[in-house]
XYZ file of C-alpha atoms in Angstrom:
386
model
C -27.359 46.554 -140.565
C -26.159 50.161 -140.449
C -22.694 50.469 -138.989
C -22.566 52.395 -135.732
C -20.198 55.275 -135.014
C -19.109 53.786 -131.685
C -19.181 50.407 -129.953
C -19.946 50.212 -126.250
C -21.090 46.562 -125.831
C -24.484 47.904 -124.815
C -26.289 49.217 -127.867
C -23.589 47.915 -130.200
C -21.528 44.788 -129.495
C -18.011 44.477 -130.844
C -18.614 40.840 -131.786
C -21.597 41.762 -133.955
C -19.784 44.675 -135.634
C -16.737 42.517 -136.481
C -18.897 39.822 -137.966
C -20.898 42.311 -139.952
C -17.797 43.982 -141.387
C -16.229 40.684 -142.458
C -19.270 38.717 -143.603
C -21.478 41.487 -145.000
C -19.083 44.266 -145.993
C -16.401 42.182 -147.685
C -13.568 43.310 -145.415
C -11.004 40.575 -146.151
C -7.898 41.868 -144.380
C -7.578 42.489 -140.681
C -4.742 43.655 -138.423
C -5.409 43.339 -134.704
C -3.461 44.812 -131.780
C -4.719 43.540 -128.444
C -3.401 43.402 -124.906
C -4.971 39.971 -124.306
C -6.118 37.115 -126.464
C -8.532 34.396 -125.312
C -9.243 31.242 -127.265
C -12.981 31.603 -126.644
C -12.954 34.852 -128.621
C -11.644 33.051 -131.699
C -14.261 30.338 -131.305
C -17.010 32.957 -131.331
C -15.571 34.663 -134.392
C -14.521 31.468 -136.214
C -16.948 31.722 -139.112
C -16.028 35.345 -139.794
C -12.290 34.811 -139.412
C -12.418 31.941 -141.875
C -13.519 34.462 -144.502
C -10.407 36.606 -144.093
C -7.643 36.386 -146.709
C -5.115 37.881 -144.327
C -4.962 38.194 -140.532
C -2.126 39.655 -138.453
C -2.676 39.316 -134.688
C -0.265 41.254 -132.414
C -0.622 40.436 -128.735
C 0.714 42.893 -126.220
C 1.918 42.073 -122.749
C -0.053 42.327 -119.502
C 0.208 46.004 -118.339
C 0.212 44.786 -114.720
C 3.813 43.599 -115.261
C 5.768 46.676 -114.217
C 9.006 47.630 -115.998
C 10.996 47.038 -112.848
C 9.787 43.438 -112.745
C 10.475 42.384 -116.329
C 13.924 41.026 -115.540
C 12.391 38.517 -113.113
C 9.638 37.259 -115.475
C 10.049 35.088 -118.543
C 7.311 36.774 -120.622
C 7.252 34.099 -123.340
C 6.736 31.448 -120.679
C 4.208 33.720 -118.922
C 1.963 33.911 -122.017
C 2.455 30.248 -122.884
C 1.251 29.266 -119.400
C -1.654 31.707 -119.788
C -2.789 29.727 -122.836
C -2.354 26.434 -121.024
C -4.426 27.674 -118.097
C -7.227 28.739 -120.416
C -7.326 25.219 -121.797
C -6.937 23.380 -118.489
C -9.821 25.370 -117.028
C -12.180 23.850 -119.604
C -13.841 20.453 -118.951
C -13.016 17.956 -121.650
C -15.719 17.485 -124.246
C -15.660 16.479 -127.857
C -17.109 19.784 -129.117
C -14.346 21.874 -127.564
C -11.751 19.331 -128.707
C -12.955 19.802 -132.305
C -12.890 23.580 -131.914
C -9.265 23.456 -130.766
C -8.426 21.173 -133.706
C -9.945 23.731 -136.063
C -8.050 26.544 -134.336
C -4.740 24.661 -134.782
C -5.558 24.081 -138.479
C -6.519 27.731 -138.831
C -3.227 28.947 -137.337
C -1.204 26.666 -139.539
C -2.336 28.588 -142.658
C 0.360 30.803 -144.166
C -1.877 33.920 -144.324
C -2.543 33.780 -140.545
C 0.232 35.423 -138.549
C 0.572 35.858 -134.798
C 3.271 37.774 -132.953
C 3.938 38.581 -129.306
C 5.076 42.121 -128.577
C 7.759 43.266 -126.171
C 9.233 39.941 -125.010
C 12.718 40.272 -126.481
C 13.586 43.605 -124.904
C 13.132 44.698 -121.292
C 13.173 48.363 -122.304
C 10.207 48.110 -124.671
C 7.125 50.038 -123.329
C 3.785 48.327 -122.970
C 1.630 47.939 -126.056
C -1.688 48.662 -124.370
C -3.559 49.856 -127.456
C -6.504 47.947 -128.926
C -7.084 48.264 -132.637
C -8.939 46.349 -135.385
C -7.822 47.629 -138.773
C -9.665 46.485 -141.896
C -9.339 47.408 -145.594
C -11.679 50.389 -145.242
C -12.556 50.625 -141.569
C -10.781 50.911 -138.230
C -11.998 50.198 -134.702
C -9.899 51.954 -132.032
C -10.721 51.789 -128.354
C -10.631 49.655 -125.201
C -11.724 46.149 -126.273
C -9.277 43.256 -126.112
C -9.772 40.189 -128.234
C -11.477 38.350 -125.385
C -15.049 37.317 -124.633
C -15.349 40.245 -122.250
C -14.006 42.602 -124.902
C -16.397 41.242 -127.488
C -19.578 41.791 -125.463
C -19.121 41.354 -121.704
C -17.349 44.443 -120.483
C -18.538 48.015 -120.712
C -16.179 49.282 -123.426
C -15.840 52.282 -125.722
C -14.513 51.909 -129.246
C -14.764 54.295 -132.180
C -15.542 52.960 -135.646
C -13.673 55.088 -138.225
C -15.240 54.753 -141.679
C -12.464 56.205 -143.797
C -10.255 54.070 -146.081
C -7.391 56.601 -145.965
C -7.240 56.467 -142.163
C -7.309 52.659 -142.185
C -4.430 52.598 -144.657
C -2.444 55.121 -142.604
C -3.002 53.150 -139.376
C -1.871 49.952 -141.073
C 1.198 51.356 -142.792
C 2.432 53.912 -140.257
C 1.178 52.712 -136.881
C 0.540 48.957 -136.867
C 3.595 48.125 -139.016
C 5.882 49.958 -136.596
C 4.917 47.631 -133.734
C 4.553 44.539 -135.929
C 8.193 44.834 -137.029
C 9.595 46.063 -133.689
C 12.794 44.370 -132.634
C 11.180 43.248 -129.344
C 8.540 41.166 -131.146
C 8.610 37.357 -130.975
C 8.016 36.467 -134.626
C 7.860 32.724 -133.782
C 5.016 33.044 -131.322
C 2.520 31.376 -133.682
C 4.531 28.164 -133.570
C 4.670 28.366 -129.781
C 0.929 28.919 -129.592
C 0.299 25.903 -131.785
C 2.646 23.825 -129.597
C 0.771 24.916 -126.455
C -2.554 23.972 -128.035
C -1.220 20.577 -129.165
C 0.266 19.857 -125.736
C -3.040 20.467 -123.946
C -5.586 17.794 -123.215
C -7.481 18.977 -126.308
C -4.477 18.721 -128.608
C -3.070 15.911 -130.727
C 0.341 15.538 -129.060
C 0.719 11.807 -128.278
C 0.955 10.705 -124.635
C 3.956 8.707 -123.493
C 3.413 5.056 -122.406
C 4.136 6.189 -118.818
C 1.424 8.860 -118.959
C -1.085 6.355 -120.312
C -0.091 3.896 -117.539
C -0.520 6.499 -114.798
C -3.868 7.558 -116.199
C -5.007 3.970 -116.256
C -3.981 3.532 -112.628
C -5.806 6.706 -111.678
C -9.043 5.615 -113.383
C -8.781 2.166 -111.752
C -8.147 3.415 -108.208
C -9.563 6.969 -108.167
C -12.459 5.975 -105.897
C -9.931 4.832 -103.260
C -7.757 7.980 -103.146
C -9.984 10.051 -100.900
C -9.504 10.496 -97.142
C -10.990 7.918 -94.866
C -13.099 8.893 -91.881
C -15.030 12.068 -91.265
C -13.701 15.616 -91.367
C -15.523 18.871 -90.674
C -14.167 20.393 -93.864
C -15.595 19.743 -97.304
C -12.081 20.041 -98.677
C -10.995 16.432 -98.938
C -7.423 15.572 -99.959
C -5.876 12.533 -101.536
C -3.687 10.503 -99.176
C -0.384 11.896 -100.500
C -1.809 15.432 -100.309
C -2.954 14.801 -96.730
C 0.569 13.714 -95.858
C 1.917 16.920 -97.365
C -0.648 18.964 -95.419
C 0.278 17.284 -92.124
C 4.006 17.850 -92.770
C 3.328 21.503 -93.566
C 1.344 21.872 -90.289
C 4.275 20.464 -88.293
C 6.634 22.987 -89.930
C 4.224 25.851 -89.373
C 3.823 24.932 -85.702
C 7.593 24.665 -85.220
C 8.942 27.405 -87.512
C 5.767 29.318 -88.497
C 6.761 28.920 -92.146
C 6.833 26.191 -94.726
C 7.341 25.622 -98.469
C 5.122 23.216 -100.392
C 7.320 22.358 -103.390
C 5.496 19.425 -105.000
C 5.769 19.001 -108.773
C 3.183 20.474 -111.169
C -0.165 18.710 -110.983
C 0.179 17.232 -107.514
C -2.293 19.614 -105.850
C -0.281 22.333 -104.127
C -3.312 24.620 -104.431
C -5.523 22.183 -102.491
C -2.891 21.716 -99.786
C -2.710 25.524 -99.526
C -6.526 25.732 -99.275
C -6.549 23.053 -96.582
C -3.891 24.991 -94.570
C -5.995 28.155 -94.854
C -9.108 26.313 -93.733
C -7.225 24.652 -90.861
C -5.675 27.782 -89.379
C -8.590 30.106 -89.915
C -10.625 27.728 -87.734
C -7.855 26.676 -85.300
C -6.802 30.245 -84.389
C -10.334 31.496 -83.894
C -11.297 32.464 -80.349
C -14.053 34.518 -78.684
C -13.898 38.045 -80.045
C -11.178 37.309 -82.578
C -11.435 36.057 -86.165
C -8.057 35.304 -87.813
C -7.354 36.673 -91.313
C -5.307 35.380 -94.231
C -4.014 36.921 -97.440
C -3.109 35.079 -100.626
C -0.547 36.554 -103.050
C -0.628 35.000 -106.517
C -0.022 35.869 -110.203
C -2.755 38.067 -111.592
C -3.975 35.442 -114.039
C -4.591 32.988 -111.161
C -6.487 35.397 -108.933
C -10.010 34.893 -110.275
C -9.345 31.761 -112.279
C -8.110 29.721 -109.313
C -8.036 31.313 -105.899
C -11.172 33.406 -105.729
C -13.117 30.616 -107.349
C -11.773 27.899 -104.965
C -12.178 30.023 -101.822
C -15.810 30.585 -102.746
C -16.301 26.887 -103.571
C -15.063 25.754 -100.174
C -16.411 28.633 -98.122
C -12.978 29.944 -97.029
C -12.694 33.662 -96.364
C -9.372 35.258 -97.318
C -8.064 38.309 -99.138
C -6.490 37.701 -102.540
C -4.019 40.130 -104.161
C -1.862 39.776 -107.230
C 1.918 39.640 -107.353
C 1.705 42.561 -109.694
C -0.197 44.600 -107.068
C 2.393 43.938 -104.380
C 5.063 44.954 -106.887
C 3.902 48.527 -106.972
C 6.047 51.238 -105.467
C 3.202 52.611 -103.346
C 1.785 49.255 -102.229
C -0.063 49.731 -98.846
C 1.530 47.182 -96.553
C -0.600 48.285 -93.602
C -3.693 46.759 -95.218
C -2.321 43.284 -94.582
C 0.230 43.760 -91.807
C -2.197 42.405 -89.154
C -3.118 39.255 -91.058
C -2.320 35.942 -89.363
C -1.332 33.906 -92.393
C 0.335 34.825 -95.693
C 0.188 32.343 -98.536
C 2.315 32.998 -101.628
C 1.501 31.034 -104.786
C 4.221 30.704 -107.473
C 6.595 32.014 -104.808
C 9.682 31.457 -107.026
C 8.703 34.777 -108.627
C 10.063 36.438 -105.460
C 13.595 35.069 -105.715
C 14.985 38.347 -107.027
C 15.816 40.428 -103.916
C 16.281 43.576 -105.976
C 12.605 43.891 -106.942
C 9.738 45.824 -105.292
C 7.707 42.616 -104.944
C 10.457 40.967 -102.893
C 10.955 43.967 -100.623
C 7.224 44.570 -100.119
C 6.596 40.934 -99.278
C 9.431 41.016 -96.761
C 7.997 44.118 -95.126
C 4.505 42.613 -95.085
C 5.767 39.527 -93.250
C 7.799 41.293 -90.579
C 5.494 44.305 -89.975
C 2.363 44.534 -87.877
C 1.247 41.312 -86.287
C 4.081 39.242 -84.847
C 4.487 35.531 -85.520
C 2.635 35.428 -88.796
C 2.493 32.074 -90.478
C 3.894 32.019 -94.023
C 3.154 29.384 -96.674
C 5.110 29.330 -99.947
C 3.848 27.301 -102.919
C 6.090 26.559 -105.904
C 6.958 23.773 -108.271
C 10.425 25.247 -108.982
C 12.055 26.267 -105.685
C 15.488 26.110 -107.268
C 15.814 27.473 -110.797
C 19.382 28.746 -111.163
C 21.186 27.891 -107.919
C 20.634 27.153 -104.219
C 20.768 30.935 -103.659
C 17.200 31.060 -105.072
C 16.030 29.594 -101.782
C 17.627 32.401 -99.853
């Protein structure tokens, strides 16, 4: 097909243009700069990417992480968890398992390189540019290497059909960021480790993990709540005990911290608390309100999805949003309940997010209830709890 002059994911899809350039135009080298990378994008481009003789993928950092907050966020861990959440959100099936196996094998090839930009220096500015640089062509615009960037979002990218410009971009622009001192040059190995450690990977399970899984499969039908309950949000017995303990603390102190380990269902306990108090505190002429504050990557993936699933109405904002200098506290000052997911991210009292959360809690409506969720309440010292 004739190559377009621009790509908007309406008349011309980025996915189709990339495939056409690689498979039909013999473009064998590709340098990519992208703010986000999603595994599903590689799966959709697998056939084309297998034809490349050289691929350099440079992943930027989330622009929602403000410079003032970088000192309180481990960016390498942030992106590693982002990959893990992409995988854990997928139901297990043999087709996806085989795709992940092929992705791991693909990444292990010497001519495939992946780096993460800006994680080794807090002073490095965001790499927010999106570029796909081939031998003879360049695509510059707004599309990340994600399913939405490939064809879902309304985007605008320019296809430059000049070899000299492609060469200049590769040598003078891309290389500058690729070799920047802030780049994590070992990120490919970390990405492979994250893929292998997922339920789709080949990392062997310990005997203990196999034993626990066997117990779960044997007794999973017996772990639900007994008796009737008006809510459709049913908890396992140990989660119900945590919920009841949290209610006692909220009734006594109007605040609690749910600090169960990873995988024990803190999100479901939080949802049950929201459901409980949004019903309990309702009275004629008054409907209580709640706000959830969570990392940006969990907003739609977890909280909005689960609230809709269980019919719970609450506002959801990201920790990055509350970090902003001009965050409007009045929007949420009259809410009855504030739930903070991954609340350990607020342990640094010198950050905007800490100060804004404190103002939100003490301003407006008196006697708010506050629920903190975290698997790591103490990271460095007991002062983290303060």
